[in-house]
PDB file of C-alpha atoms in Angstrom:
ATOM      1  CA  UNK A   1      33.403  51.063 187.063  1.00  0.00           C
ATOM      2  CA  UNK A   2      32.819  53.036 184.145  1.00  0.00           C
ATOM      3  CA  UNK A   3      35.676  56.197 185.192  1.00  0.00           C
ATOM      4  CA  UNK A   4      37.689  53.697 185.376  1.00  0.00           C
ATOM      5  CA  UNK A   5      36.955  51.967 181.294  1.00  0.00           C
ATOM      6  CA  UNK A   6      37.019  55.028 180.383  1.00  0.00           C
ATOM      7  CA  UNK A   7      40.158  56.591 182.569  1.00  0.00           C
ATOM      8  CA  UNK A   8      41.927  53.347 180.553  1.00  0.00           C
ATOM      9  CA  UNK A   9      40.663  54.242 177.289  1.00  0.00           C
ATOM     10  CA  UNK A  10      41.961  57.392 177.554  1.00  0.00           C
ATOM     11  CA  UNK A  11      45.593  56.249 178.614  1.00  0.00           C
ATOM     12  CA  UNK A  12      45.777  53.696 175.846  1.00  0.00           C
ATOM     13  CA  UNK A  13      44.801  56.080 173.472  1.00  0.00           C
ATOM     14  CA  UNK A  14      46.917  59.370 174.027  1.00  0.00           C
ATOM     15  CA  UNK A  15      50.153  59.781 174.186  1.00  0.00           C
ATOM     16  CA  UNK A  16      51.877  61.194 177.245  1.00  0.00           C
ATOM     17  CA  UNK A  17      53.377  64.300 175.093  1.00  0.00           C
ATOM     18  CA  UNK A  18      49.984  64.910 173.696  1.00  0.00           C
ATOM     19  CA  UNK A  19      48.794  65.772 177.349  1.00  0.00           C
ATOM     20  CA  UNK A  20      51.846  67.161 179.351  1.00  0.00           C
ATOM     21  CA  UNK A  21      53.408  69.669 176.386  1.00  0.00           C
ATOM     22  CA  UNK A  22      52.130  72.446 174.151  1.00  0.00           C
ATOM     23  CA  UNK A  23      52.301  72.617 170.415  1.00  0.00           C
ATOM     24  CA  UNK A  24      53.997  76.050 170.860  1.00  0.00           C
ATOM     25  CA  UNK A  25      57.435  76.558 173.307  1.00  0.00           C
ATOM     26  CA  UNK A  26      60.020  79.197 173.457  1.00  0.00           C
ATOM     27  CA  UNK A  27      63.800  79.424 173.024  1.00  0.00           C
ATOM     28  CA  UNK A  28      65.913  82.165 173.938  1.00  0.00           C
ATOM     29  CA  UNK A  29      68.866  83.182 171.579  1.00  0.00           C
ATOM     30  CA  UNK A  30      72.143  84.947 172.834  1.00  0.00           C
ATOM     31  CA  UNK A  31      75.171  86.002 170.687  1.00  0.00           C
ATOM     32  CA  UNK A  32      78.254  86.706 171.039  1.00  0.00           C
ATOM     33  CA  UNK A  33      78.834  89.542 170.484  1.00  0.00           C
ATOM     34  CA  UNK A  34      75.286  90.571 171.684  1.00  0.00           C
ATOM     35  CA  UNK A  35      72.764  92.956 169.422  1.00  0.00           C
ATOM     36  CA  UNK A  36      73.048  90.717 166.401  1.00  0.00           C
ATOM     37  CA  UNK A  37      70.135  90.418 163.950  1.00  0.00           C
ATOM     38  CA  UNK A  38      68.866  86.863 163.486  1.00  0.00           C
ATOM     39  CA  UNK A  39      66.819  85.393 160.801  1.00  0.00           C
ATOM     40  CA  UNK A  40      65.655  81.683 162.243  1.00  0.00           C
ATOM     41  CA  UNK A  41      64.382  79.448 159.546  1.00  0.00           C
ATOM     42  CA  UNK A  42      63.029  76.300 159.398  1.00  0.00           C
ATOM     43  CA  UNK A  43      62.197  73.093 156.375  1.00  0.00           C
ATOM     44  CA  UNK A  44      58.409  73.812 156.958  1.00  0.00           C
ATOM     45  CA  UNK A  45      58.299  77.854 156.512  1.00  0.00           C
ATOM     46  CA  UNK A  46      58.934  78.360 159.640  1.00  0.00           C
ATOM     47  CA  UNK A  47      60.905  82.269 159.538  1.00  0.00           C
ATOM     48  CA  UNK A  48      60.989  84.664 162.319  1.00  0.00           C
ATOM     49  CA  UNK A  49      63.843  87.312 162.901  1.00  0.00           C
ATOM     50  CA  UNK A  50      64.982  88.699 166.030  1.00  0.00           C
ATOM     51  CA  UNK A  51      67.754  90.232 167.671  1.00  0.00           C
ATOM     52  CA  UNK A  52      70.021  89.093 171.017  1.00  0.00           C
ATOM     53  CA  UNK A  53      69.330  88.909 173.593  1.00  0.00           C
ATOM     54  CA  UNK A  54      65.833  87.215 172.321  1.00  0.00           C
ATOM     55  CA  UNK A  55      63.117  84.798 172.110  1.00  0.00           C
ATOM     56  CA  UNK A  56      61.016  82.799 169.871  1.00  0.00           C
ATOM     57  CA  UNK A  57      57.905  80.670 169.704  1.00  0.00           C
ATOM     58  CA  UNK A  58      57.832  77.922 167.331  1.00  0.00           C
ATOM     59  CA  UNK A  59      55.821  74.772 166.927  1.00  0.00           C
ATOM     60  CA  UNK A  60      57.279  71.478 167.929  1.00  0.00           C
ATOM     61  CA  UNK A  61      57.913  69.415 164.932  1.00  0.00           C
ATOM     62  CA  UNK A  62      59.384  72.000 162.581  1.00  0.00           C
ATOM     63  CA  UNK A  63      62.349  70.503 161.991  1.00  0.00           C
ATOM     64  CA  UNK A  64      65.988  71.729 162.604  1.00  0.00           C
ATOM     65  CA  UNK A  65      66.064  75.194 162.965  1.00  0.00           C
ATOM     66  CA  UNK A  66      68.889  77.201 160.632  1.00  0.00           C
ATOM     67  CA  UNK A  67      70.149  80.507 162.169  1.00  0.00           C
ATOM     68  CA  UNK A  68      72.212  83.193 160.556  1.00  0.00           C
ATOM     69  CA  UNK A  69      73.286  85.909 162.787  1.00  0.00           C
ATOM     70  CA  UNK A  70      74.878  89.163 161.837  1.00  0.00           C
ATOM     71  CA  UNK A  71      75.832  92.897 163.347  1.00  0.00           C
ATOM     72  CA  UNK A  72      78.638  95.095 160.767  1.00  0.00           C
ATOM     73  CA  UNK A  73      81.020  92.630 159.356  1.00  0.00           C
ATOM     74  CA  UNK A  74      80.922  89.835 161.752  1.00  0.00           C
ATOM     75  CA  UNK A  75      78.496  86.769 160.980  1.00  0.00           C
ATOM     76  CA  UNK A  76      77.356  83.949 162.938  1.00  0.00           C
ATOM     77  CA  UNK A  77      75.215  80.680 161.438  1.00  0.00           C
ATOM     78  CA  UNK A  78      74.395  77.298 162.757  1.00  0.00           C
ATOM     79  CA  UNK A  79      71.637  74.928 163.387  1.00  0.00           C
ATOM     80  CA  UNK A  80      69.426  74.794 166.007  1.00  0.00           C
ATOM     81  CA  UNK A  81      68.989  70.764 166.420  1.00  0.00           C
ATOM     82  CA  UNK A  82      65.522  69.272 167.314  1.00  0.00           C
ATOM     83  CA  UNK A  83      65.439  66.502 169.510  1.00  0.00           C
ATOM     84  CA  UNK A  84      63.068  63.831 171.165  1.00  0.00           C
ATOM     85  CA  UNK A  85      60.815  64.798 173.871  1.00  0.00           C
ATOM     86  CA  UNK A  86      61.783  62.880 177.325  1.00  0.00           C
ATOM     87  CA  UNK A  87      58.072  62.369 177.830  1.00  0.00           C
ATOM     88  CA  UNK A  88      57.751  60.427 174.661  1.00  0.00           C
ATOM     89  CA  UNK A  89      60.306  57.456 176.458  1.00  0.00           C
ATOM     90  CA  UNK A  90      57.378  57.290 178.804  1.00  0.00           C
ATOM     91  CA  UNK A  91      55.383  55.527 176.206  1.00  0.00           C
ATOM     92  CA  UNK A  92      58.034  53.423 175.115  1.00  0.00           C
ATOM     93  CA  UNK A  93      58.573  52.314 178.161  1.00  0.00           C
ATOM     94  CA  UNK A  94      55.074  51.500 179.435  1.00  0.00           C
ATOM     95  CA  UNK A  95      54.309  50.121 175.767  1.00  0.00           C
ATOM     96  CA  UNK A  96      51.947  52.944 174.900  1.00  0.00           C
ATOM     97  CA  UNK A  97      52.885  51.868 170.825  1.00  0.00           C
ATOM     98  CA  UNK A  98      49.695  53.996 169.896  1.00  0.00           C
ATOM     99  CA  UNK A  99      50.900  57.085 172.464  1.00  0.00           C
ATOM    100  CA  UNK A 100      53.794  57.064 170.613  1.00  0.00           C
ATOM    101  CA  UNK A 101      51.977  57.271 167.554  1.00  0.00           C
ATOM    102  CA  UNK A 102      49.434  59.991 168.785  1.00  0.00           C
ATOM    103  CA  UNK A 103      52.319  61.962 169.676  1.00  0.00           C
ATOM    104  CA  UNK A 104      54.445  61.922 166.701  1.00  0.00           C
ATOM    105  CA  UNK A 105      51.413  62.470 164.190  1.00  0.00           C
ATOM    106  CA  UNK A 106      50.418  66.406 166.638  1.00  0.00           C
ATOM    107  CA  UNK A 107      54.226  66.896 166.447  1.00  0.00           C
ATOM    108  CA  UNK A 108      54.347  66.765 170.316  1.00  0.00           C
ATOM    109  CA  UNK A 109      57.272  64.341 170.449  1.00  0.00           C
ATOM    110  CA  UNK A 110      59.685  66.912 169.516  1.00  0.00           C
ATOM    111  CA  UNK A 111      61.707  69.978 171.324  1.00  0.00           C
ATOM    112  CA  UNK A 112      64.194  72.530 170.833  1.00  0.00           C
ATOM    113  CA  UNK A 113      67.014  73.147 173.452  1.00  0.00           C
ATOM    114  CA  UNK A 114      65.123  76.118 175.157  1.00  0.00           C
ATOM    115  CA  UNK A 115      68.926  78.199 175.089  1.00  0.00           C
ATOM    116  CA  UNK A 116      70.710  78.663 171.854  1.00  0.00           C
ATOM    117  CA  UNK A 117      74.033  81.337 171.948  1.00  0.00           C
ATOM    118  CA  UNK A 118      75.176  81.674 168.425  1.00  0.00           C
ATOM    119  CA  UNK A 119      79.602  83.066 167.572  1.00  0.00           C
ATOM    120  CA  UNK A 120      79.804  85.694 165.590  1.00  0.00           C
ATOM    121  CA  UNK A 121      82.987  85.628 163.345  1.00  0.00           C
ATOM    122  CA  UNK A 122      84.564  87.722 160.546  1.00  0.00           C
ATOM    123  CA  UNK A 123      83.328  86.762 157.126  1.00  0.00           C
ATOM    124  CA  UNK A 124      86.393  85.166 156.067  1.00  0.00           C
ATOM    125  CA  UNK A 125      86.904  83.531 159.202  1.00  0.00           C
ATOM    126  CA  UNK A 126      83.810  81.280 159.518  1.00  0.00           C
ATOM    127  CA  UNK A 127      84.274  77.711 161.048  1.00  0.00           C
ATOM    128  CA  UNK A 128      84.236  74.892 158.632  1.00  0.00           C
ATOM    129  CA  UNK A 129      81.385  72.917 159.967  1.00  0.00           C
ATOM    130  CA  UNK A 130      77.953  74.695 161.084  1.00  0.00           C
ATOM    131  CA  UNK A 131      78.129  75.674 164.871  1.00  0.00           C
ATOM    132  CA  UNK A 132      75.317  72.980 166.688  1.00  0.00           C
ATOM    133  CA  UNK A 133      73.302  75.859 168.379  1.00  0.00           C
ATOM    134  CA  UNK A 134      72.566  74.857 172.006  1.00  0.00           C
ATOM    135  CA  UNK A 135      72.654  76.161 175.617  1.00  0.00           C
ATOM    136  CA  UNK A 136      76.435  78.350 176.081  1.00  0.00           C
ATOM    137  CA  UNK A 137      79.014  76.131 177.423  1.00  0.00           C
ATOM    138  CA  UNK A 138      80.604  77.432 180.957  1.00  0.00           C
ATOM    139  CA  UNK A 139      84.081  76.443 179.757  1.00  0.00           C
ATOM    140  CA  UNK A 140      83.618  78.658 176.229  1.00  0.00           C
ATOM    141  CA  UNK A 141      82.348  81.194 178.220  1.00  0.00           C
ATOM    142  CA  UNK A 142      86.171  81.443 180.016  1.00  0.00           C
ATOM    143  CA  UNK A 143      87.984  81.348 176.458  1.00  0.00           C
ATOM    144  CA  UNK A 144      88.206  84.582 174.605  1.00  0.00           C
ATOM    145  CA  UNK A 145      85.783  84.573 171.422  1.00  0.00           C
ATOM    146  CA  UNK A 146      87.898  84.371 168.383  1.00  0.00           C
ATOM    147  CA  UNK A 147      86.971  86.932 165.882  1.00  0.00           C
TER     148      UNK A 147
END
């Protein structure tokens, strides 16, 4: 009787993030071209720099990532978009108000898309709007890469 007070305690108190994800997970950036420097920043100091193919840790709950890519005269920059956690709906749904609370106050609620490819373009040819950094679409992968 008392595993299961306490096994209840324990579900009404954490939230389901909290348990099943790490503070820490790792996205992979690609460019196109490939072998471009990257310096990944993010609203809470968050910096690292890498270059493609590559990978990154960073702790959920950073905020949206910004990315600017380069390699000779071609330059690549976007944001890397953080989302909600599909584990977090799990306390929605089963009315876990104070999982959802645990969750959001360790940060746990939040991921990154795990792929980001970031287009490189000529300096004077950047796109008007930030490029949404995210897995590489199949269908841009058949179009040629403007430059």
């Amino acid at each position: 009787m008392k595993t299961i007070i306490l096994a209840t305690i324990v579900l009404l108190f954490t939230g389901c993030a909290s348990i099943l994800l790490d503070s820490l997970m790792m996205v992979s950036l690609t460019s196109d071209p490939t072998e471009a420097v990257c310096i990944v920043k993010g609203p809470k100091g968050f910096t690292t720099r890498l270059t493609t193919p590559g990978g990154f840790s960073v702790g959920r709950g950073q905020g949206d990532l910004n990315v600017v890519c380069t390699k000779g005269a071609l330059v690549g920059s976007g944001v890397i978009e953080e989302g909600v956690s599909g584990a977090v709906w799990g306390n929605i749904a089963a009315g876990g108000l104070i999982g959802l609370a645990v969750d959001a106050g360790t940060g746990k609620m939040w991921k990154y898309p795990p792929v980001g490819n970031v287009v490189l373009y000529e300096k004077d040819k950047q796109p008007e709007k930030p490029q949404v950094i995210g897995p590489p679409k199949e269908e841009a992968a058949a179009e040629p890469t403007p430059r």
